[in-house]
Coordinates of C-alpha atoms and ligand atoms in Angstrom, one line a residue:
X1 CA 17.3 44.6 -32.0
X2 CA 18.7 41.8 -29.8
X3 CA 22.0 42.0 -28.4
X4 CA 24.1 38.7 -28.2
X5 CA 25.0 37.4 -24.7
X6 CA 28.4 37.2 -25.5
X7 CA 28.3 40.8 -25.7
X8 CA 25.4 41.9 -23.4
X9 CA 28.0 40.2 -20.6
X10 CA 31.2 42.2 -22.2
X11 CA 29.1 45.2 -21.2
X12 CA 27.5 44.1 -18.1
X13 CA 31.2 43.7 -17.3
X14 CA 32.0 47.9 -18.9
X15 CA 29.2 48.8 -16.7
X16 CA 29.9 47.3 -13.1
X17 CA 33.6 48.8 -13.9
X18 CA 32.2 52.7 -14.4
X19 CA 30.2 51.8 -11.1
X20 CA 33.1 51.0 -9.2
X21 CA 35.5 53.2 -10.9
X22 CA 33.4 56.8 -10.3
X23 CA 33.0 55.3 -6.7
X24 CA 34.5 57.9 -4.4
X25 CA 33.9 56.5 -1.1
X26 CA 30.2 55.8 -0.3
X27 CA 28.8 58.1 -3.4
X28 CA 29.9 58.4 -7.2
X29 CA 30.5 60.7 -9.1
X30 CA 28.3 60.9 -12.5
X31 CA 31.9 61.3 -14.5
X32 CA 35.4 61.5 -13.6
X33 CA 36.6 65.3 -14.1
X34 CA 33.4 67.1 -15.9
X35 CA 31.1 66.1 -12.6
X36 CA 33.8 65.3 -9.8
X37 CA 31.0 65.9 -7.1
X38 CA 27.9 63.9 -6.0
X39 CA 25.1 65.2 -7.9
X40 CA 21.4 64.1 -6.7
X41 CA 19.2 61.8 -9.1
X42 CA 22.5 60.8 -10.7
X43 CA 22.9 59.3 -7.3
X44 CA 19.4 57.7 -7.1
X45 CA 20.3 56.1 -10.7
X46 CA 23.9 54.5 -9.2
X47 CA 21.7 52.9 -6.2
X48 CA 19.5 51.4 -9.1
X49 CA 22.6 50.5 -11.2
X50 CA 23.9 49.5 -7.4
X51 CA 21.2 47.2 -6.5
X52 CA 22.3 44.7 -9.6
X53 CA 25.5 43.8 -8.1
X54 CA 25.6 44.9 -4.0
X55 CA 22.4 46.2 -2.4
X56 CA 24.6 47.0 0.8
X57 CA 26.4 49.6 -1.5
X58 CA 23.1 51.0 -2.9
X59 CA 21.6 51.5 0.4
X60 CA 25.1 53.6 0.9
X61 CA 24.9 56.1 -1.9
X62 CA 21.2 57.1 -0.6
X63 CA 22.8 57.4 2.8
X64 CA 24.6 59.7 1.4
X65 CA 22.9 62.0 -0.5
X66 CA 20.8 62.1 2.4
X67 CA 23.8 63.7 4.2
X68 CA 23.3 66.7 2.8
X69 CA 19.8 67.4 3.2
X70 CA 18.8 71.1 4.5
X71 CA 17.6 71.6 8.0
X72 CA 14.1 72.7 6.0
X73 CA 13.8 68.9 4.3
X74 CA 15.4 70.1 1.0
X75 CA 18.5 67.9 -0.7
X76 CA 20.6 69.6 -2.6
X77 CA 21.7 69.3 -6.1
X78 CA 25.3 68.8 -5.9
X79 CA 27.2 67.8 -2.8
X80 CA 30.8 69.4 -2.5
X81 CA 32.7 67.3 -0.2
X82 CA 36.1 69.3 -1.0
X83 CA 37.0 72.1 -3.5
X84 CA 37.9 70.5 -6.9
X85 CA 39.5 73.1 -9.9
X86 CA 37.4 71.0 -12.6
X87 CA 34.1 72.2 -11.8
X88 CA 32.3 75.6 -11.7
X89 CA 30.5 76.9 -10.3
X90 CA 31.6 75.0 -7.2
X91 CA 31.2 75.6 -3.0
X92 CA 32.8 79.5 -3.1
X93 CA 29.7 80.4 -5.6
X94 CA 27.1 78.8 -3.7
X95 CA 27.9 79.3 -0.4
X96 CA 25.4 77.0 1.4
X97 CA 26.6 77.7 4.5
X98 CA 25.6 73.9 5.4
X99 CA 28.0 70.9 6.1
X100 CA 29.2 69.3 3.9
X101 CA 28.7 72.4 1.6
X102 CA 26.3 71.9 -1.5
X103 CA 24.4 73.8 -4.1
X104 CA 21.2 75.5 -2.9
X105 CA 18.9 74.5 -5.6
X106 CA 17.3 70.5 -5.8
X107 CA 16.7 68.0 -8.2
X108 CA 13.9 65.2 -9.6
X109 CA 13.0 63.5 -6.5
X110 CA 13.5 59.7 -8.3
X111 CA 14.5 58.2 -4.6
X112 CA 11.7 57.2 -3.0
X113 CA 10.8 55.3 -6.1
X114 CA 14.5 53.6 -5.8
X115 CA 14.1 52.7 -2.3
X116 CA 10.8 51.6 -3.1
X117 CA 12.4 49.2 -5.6
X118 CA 15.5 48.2 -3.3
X119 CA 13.0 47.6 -0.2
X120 CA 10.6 45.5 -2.4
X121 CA 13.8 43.5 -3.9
X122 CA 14.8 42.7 -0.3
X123 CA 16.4 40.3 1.5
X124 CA 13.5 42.2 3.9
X125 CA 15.7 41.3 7.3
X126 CA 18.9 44.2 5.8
X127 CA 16.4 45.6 3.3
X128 CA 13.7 47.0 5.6
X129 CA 15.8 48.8 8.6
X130 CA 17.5 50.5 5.3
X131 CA 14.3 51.8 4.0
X132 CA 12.5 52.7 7.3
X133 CA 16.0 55.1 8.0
X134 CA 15.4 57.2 5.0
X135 CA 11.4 57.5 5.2
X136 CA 11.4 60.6 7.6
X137 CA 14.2 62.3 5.1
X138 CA 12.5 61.6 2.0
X139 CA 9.0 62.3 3.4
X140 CA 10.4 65.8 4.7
X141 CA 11.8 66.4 0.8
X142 CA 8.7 66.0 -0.6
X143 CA 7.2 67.9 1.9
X144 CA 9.6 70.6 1.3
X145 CA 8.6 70.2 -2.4
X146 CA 4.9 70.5 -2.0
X147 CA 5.1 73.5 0.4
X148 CA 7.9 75.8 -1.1
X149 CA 7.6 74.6 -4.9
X150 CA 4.1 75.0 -5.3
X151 CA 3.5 77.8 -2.8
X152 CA -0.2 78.0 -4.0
X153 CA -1.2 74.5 -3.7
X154 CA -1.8 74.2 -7.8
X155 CA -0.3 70.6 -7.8
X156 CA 2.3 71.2 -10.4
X157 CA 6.1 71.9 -8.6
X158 CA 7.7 74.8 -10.1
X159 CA 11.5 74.9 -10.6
X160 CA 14.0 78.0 -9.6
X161 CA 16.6 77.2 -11.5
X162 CA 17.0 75.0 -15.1
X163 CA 19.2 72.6 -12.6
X164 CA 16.5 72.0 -10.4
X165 CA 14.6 70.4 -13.4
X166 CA 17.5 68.2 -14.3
X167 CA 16.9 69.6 -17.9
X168 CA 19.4 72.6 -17.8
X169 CA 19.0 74.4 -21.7
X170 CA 15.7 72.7 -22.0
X171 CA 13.7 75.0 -24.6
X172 CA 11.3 74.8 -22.1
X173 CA 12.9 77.6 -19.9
X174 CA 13.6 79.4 -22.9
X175 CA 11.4 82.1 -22.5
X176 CA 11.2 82.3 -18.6
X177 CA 15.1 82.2 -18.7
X178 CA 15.1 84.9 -21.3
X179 CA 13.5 88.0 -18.4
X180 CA 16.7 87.0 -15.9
X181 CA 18.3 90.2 -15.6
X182 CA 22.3 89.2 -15.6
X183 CA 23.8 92.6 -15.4
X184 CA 25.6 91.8 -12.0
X185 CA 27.1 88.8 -12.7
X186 CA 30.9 88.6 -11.7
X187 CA 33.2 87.8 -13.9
X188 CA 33.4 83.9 -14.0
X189 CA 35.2 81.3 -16.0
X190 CA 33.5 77.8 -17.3
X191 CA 35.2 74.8 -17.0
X192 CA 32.8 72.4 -19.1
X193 CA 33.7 73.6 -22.5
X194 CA 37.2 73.1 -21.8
X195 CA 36.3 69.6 -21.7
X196 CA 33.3 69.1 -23.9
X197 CA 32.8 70.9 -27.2
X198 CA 31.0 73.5 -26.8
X199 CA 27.9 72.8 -29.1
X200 CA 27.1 69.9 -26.9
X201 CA 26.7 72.2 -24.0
X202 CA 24.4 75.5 -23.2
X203 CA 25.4 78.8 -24.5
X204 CA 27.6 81.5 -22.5
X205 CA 23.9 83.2 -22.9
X206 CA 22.6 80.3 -20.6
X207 CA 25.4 80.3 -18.2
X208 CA 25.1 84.1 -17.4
X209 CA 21.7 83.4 -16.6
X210 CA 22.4 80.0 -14.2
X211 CA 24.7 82.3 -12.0
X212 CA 22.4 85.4 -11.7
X213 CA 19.8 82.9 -10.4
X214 CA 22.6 81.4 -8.3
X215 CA 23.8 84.9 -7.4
X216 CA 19.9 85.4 -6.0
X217 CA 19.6 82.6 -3.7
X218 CA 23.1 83.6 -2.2
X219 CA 22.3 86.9 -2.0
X220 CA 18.8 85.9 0.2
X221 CA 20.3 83.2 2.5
X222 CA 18.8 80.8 0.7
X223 CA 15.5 81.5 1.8
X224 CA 13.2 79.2 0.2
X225 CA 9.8 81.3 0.4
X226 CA 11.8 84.2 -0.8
X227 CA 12.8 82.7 -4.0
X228 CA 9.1 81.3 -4.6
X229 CA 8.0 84.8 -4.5
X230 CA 10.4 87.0 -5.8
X231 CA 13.2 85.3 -7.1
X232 CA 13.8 85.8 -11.4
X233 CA 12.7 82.2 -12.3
X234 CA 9.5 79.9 -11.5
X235 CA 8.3 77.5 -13.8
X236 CA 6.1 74.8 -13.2
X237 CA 7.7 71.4 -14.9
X238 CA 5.7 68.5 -15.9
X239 CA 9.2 66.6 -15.7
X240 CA 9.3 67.4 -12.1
X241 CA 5.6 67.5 -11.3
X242 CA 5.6 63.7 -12.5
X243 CA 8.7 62.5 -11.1
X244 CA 7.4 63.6 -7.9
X245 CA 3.7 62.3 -8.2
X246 CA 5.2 59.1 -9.2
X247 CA 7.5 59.1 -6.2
X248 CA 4.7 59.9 -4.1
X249 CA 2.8 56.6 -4.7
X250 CA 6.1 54.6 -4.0
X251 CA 6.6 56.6 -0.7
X252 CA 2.8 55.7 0.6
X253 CA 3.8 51.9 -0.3
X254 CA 6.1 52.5 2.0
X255 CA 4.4 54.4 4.5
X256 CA 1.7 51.5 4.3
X257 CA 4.1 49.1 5.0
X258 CA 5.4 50.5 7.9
X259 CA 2.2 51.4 9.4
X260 CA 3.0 55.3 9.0
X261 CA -1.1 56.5 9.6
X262 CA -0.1 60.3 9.9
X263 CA 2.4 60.3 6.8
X264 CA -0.3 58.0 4.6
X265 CA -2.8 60.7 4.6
X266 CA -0.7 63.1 4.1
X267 CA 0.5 61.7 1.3
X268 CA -2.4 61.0 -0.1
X269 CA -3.4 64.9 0.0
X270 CA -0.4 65.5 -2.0
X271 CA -1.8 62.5 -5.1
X272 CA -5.0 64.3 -5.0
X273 CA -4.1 67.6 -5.3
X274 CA -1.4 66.6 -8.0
X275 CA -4.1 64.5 -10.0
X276 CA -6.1 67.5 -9.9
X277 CA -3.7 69.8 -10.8
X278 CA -1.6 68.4 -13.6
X279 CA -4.3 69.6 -16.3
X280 CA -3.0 73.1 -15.4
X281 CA 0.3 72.1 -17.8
X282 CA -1.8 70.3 -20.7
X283 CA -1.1 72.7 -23.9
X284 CA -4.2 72.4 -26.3
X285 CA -2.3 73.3 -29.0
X286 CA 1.2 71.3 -28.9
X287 CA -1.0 68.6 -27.2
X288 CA 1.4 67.8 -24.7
X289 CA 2.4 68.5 -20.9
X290 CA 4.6 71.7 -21.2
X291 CA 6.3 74.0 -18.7
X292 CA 4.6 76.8 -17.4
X293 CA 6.3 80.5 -16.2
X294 CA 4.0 80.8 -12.9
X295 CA 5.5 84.1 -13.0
X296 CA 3.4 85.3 -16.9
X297 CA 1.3 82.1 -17.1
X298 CA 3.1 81.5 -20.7
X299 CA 3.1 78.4 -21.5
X300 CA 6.1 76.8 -23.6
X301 CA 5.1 75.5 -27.1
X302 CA 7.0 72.3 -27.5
X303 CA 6.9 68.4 -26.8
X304 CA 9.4 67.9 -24.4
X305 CA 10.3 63.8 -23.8
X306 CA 9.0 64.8 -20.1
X307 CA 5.6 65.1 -21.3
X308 CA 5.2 61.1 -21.5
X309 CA 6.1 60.5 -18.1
X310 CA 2.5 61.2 -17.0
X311 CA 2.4 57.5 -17.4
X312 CA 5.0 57.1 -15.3
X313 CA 2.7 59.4 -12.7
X314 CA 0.2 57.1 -13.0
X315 CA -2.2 59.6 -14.6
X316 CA -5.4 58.3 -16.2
X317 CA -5.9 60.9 -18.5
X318 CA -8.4 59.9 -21.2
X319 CA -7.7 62.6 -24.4
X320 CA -4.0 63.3 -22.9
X321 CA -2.4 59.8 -22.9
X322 CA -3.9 59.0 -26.5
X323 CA -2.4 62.2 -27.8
X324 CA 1.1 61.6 -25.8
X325 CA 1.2 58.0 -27.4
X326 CA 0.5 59.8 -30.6
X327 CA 3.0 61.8 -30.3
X328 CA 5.3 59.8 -29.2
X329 CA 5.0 56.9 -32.1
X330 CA 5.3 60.1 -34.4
X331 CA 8.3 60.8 -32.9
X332 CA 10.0 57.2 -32.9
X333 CA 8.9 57.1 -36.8
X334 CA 11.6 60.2 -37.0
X335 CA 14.4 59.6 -34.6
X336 CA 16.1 56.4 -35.1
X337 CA 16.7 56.2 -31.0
X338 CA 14.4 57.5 -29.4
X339 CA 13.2 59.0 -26.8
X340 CA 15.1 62.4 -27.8
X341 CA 14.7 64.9 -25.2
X342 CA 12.9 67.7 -27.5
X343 CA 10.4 67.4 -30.3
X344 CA 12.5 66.6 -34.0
X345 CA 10.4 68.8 -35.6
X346 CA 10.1 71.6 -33.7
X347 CA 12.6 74.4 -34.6
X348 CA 14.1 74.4 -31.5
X349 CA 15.5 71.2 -31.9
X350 CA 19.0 70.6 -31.5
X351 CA 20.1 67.0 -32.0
X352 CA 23.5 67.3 -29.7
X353 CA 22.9 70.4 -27.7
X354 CA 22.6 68.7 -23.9
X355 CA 18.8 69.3 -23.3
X356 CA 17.4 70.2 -26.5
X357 CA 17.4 66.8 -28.4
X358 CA 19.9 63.9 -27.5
X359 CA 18.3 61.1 -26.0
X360 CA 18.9 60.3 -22.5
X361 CA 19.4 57.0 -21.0
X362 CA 17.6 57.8 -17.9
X363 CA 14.5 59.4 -19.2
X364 CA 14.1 56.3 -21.5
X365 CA 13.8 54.3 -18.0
X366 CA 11.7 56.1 -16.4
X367 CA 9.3 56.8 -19.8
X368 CA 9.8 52.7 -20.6
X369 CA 8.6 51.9 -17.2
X370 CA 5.2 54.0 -17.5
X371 CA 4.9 52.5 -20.6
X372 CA 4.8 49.1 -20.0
X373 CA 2.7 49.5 -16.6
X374 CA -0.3 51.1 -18.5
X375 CA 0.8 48.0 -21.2
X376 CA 2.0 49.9 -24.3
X377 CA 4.0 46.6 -24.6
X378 CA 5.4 47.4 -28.2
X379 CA 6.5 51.1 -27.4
X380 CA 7.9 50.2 -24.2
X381 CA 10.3 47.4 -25.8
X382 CA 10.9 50.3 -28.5
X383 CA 12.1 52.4 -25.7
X384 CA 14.4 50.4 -23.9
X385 CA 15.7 48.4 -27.2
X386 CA 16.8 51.8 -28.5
X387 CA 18.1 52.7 -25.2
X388 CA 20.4 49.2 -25.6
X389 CA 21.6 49.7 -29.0
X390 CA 22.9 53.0 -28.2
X391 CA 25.1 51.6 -25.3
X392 CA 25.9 48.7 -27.6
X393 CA 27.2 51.0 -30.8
X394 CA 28.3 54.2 -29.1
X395 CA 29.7 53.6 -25.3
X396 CA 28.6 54.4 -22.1
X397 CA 27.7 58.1 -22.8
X398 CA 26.0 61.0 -20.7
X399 CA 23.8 61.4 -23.8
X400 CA 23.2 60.5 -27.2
X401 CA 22.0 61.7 -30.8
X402 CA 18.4 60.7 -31.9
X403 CA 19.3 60.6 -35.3
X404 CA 22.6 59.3 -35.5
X405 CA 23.2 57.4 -32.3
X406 CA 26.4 59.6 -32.0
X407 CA 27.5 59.4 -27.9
X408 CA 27.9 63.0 -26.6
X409 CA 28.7 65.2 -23.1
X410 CA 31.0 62.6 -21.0
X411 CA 32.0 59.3 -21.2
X412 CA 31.7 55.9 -19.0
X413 CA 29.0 58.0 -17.3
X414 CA 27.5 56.3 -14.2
X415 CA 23.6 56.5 -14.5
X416 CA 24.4 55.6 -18.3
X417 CA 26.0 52.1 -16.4
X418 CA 23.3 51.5 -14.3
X419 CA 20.7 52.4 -16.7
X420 CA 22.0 49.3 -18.4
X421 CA 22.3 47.2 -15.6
X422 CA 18.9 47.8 -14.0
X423 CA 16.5 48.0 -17.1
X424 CA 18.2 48.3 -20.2
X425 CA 20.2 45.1 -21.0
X426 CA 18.6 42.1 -22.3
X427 CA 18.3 40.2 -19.5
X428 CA 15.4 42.2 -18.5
X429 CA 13.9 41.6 -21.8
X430 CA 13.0 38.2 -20.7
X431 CA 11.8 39.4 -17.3
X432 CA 9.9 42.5 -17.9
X433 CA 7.8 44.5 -20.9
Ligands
DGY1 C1 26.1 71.1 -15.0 O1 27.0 71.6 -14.4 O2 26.0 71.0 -16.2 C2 25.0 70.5 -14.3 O3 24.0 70.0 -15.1 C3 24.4 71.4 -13.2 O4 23.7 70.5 -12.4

């Protein structure tokens, strides 16, 4: 489908307006009222979306974030720069300890891949002083990602907490999840269904289990190696695992460029032992990179959209892409938009239900992108043309129905915006795969 210009540049226009009207100051917010914080990879996204309009102001919002990182290398998932009555759980429940106060759990490590993108972009002269500021901070994240997420150098990252995978009610944590013991939770009241219906977000079942595991960390002083060992949840996630192998690569770019010897090998230590590792999440049976509960070693039984972004990794995996590209051509054939976030055909499936099935514009970039770079040319324009027609007919959405195109969760939603400005409108047809 080909959008006319007339109307690709009425929405190129909707999206630098959501940009500039989440702006809060230096960061955005991913929606006015149901996210009124900064949240991590949303934040990585708005540089991206950023970078299309004013690079000074996307170098800014990774600034930012980077504000908040832990003594220990790790960035938070949501940064709380005051108290705001919209959210929960919010700074009282988490109680970080840490200035500004933020959650104690992380998120997809997409920034080193943005600055990447941002330093490459240039003008080098502002562009390069920029990048070489963050490299020590994201070079400790990842650090902090290698050492306390995978505690016994497998090379796949666990998560601690659904959040930390940026796929909350994924069925992937359904049966890791299902052990969390939430008999001590205090009494707590959620603000997100007074503003969202309900069956687009996860179940008070879901929720109970969030704060125990929130209620944990607390409870330890955030002590990373503590919740690695003992805490109720660790899962390995290929949606992490891949996001970070990819953002890896771009980080030793950078560490080549700038002549970082020590941090290059390093680095390259971390590619190896991820290459080596990822088979570890390869299920035989759904034929597809699922979550693992390093806890039981059960594996989860479904194809979960974050199963293609081993192309995004940059794996060369024989057997496993050609059954991924099967899969996911089987998958376009039922879903009108693709790339929904959980198998159609799979029980668990839940066209409108957050992480269980809606497409998300931000997956689609990132599975696009590893698309057309190992030149599946016609799946990757698939990918981003569905992406376009969904801002086109539905709005600026946080997520979308497969099968219907319906917009869902919040509205003029920033990485929705910048999606569209970075990758998804049709100027970057002409440009790009
Ligand atoms: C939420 O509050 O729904 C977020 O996804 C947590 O990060």
């Amino acid at each position: 489908m080909m959008i006319d210009t007339r109307r690709a540049a009425e929405l190129d226009t909707q999206a630098r307006q959501i940009l500039q009207d989440n702006d809060r100051g230096g960061f955005t917010v991913p929606t006015a009222r149901l996210y009124p914080y900064q949240w991590n990879w949303d934040s990585a996204f708005a540089a991206r979306g950023f970078g299309e309009i004013d690079k000074d102001r996307a170098w800014t919002e990774l600034d930012t974030l980077f504000e908040a990182q832990w003594p220990d290398g790790m960035v938070p998932h949501i940064i709380f720069r005051r108290d705001d009555p919209d959210y929960f759980p919010g700074p009282r429940i988490w109680q970080s300890g840490t200035t500004p106060p933020s959650s104690g759990y992380s998120q997809p490590p997409v920034a080193a891949t943005v600055v990447r993108d941002l330093y490459e972009a240039g003008p080098k002269e502002t562009a390069e002083p920029r990048a070489r500021a963050l490299f020590p901070k994201l070079l400790a994240w990842h650090r902090w990602f290698h050492e306390q997420r995978d505690p016994d150098g497998l090379g796949v990252i666990a998560v601690a907490h659904p959040w930390e995978s940026g796929r909350d009610n994924s069925p992937d944590w359904d049966e890791p999840m299902s052990k969390v013991d939430t008999s001590g939770v205090e009494p707590y009241e959620r603000r997100d269904t007074v503003q969202i219906h309900a069956e687009m977000r996860p179940t008070k079942v879901d929720y109970d289990r969030y704060i125990a595991l929130i209620q944990f960390g607390r409870d330890c002083g955030w002590d990373s190696r503590e919740i690695a060992r003992n805490g109720p949840f660790f899962a390995a996630d290929p949606g992490l695992t891949f996001v970070l192998l990819r953002a890896d690569r771009d980080l030793l770019a950078l560490a080549g460029a700038f002549g970082e010897a020590g941090a290059k090998s390093e680095i390259e230590a971390w590619i190896a032992r991820a290459e080596g590792g990822a088979g570890y999440l390869w299920n035989p049976q759904a034929r597809a990179y699922c979550a693992r509960d390093l806890r039981s070693g059960e594996q989860s039984d479904g194809v979960s959209s974050v199963s293609f972004l081993s192309l995004y990794a940059g794996l060369k995996d024989g057997d496993h892409e050609r059954s991924n590209i099967e899969s996911l051509e089987r998958i376009s054939r039922v879903c009108r938009y693709s790339v929904p976030s959980f198998d159609p055909e799979h029980p668990k499936f839940d066209s409108l239900r957050y992480w269980r099935g809606p497409t998300w514009c931000v997956v689609n970039e990132l599975i696009g992108r590893g698309l057309a770079e190992r030149g599946y040319s016609e799946l990757a324009r698939r990918v981003r043309g569905d992406t376009g027609a969904l801002i086109e007919n539905a709005g600026f959405f946080e997520y979308f129905c497969p099968i219907t195109g319906r917009g869902a969760g919040g509205g003029d939603f920033t990485w929705t915006a910048a999606t569209w400005l970075a990758w998804a409108s049709p100027k970057h047809f002409a440009t790009k795969d």
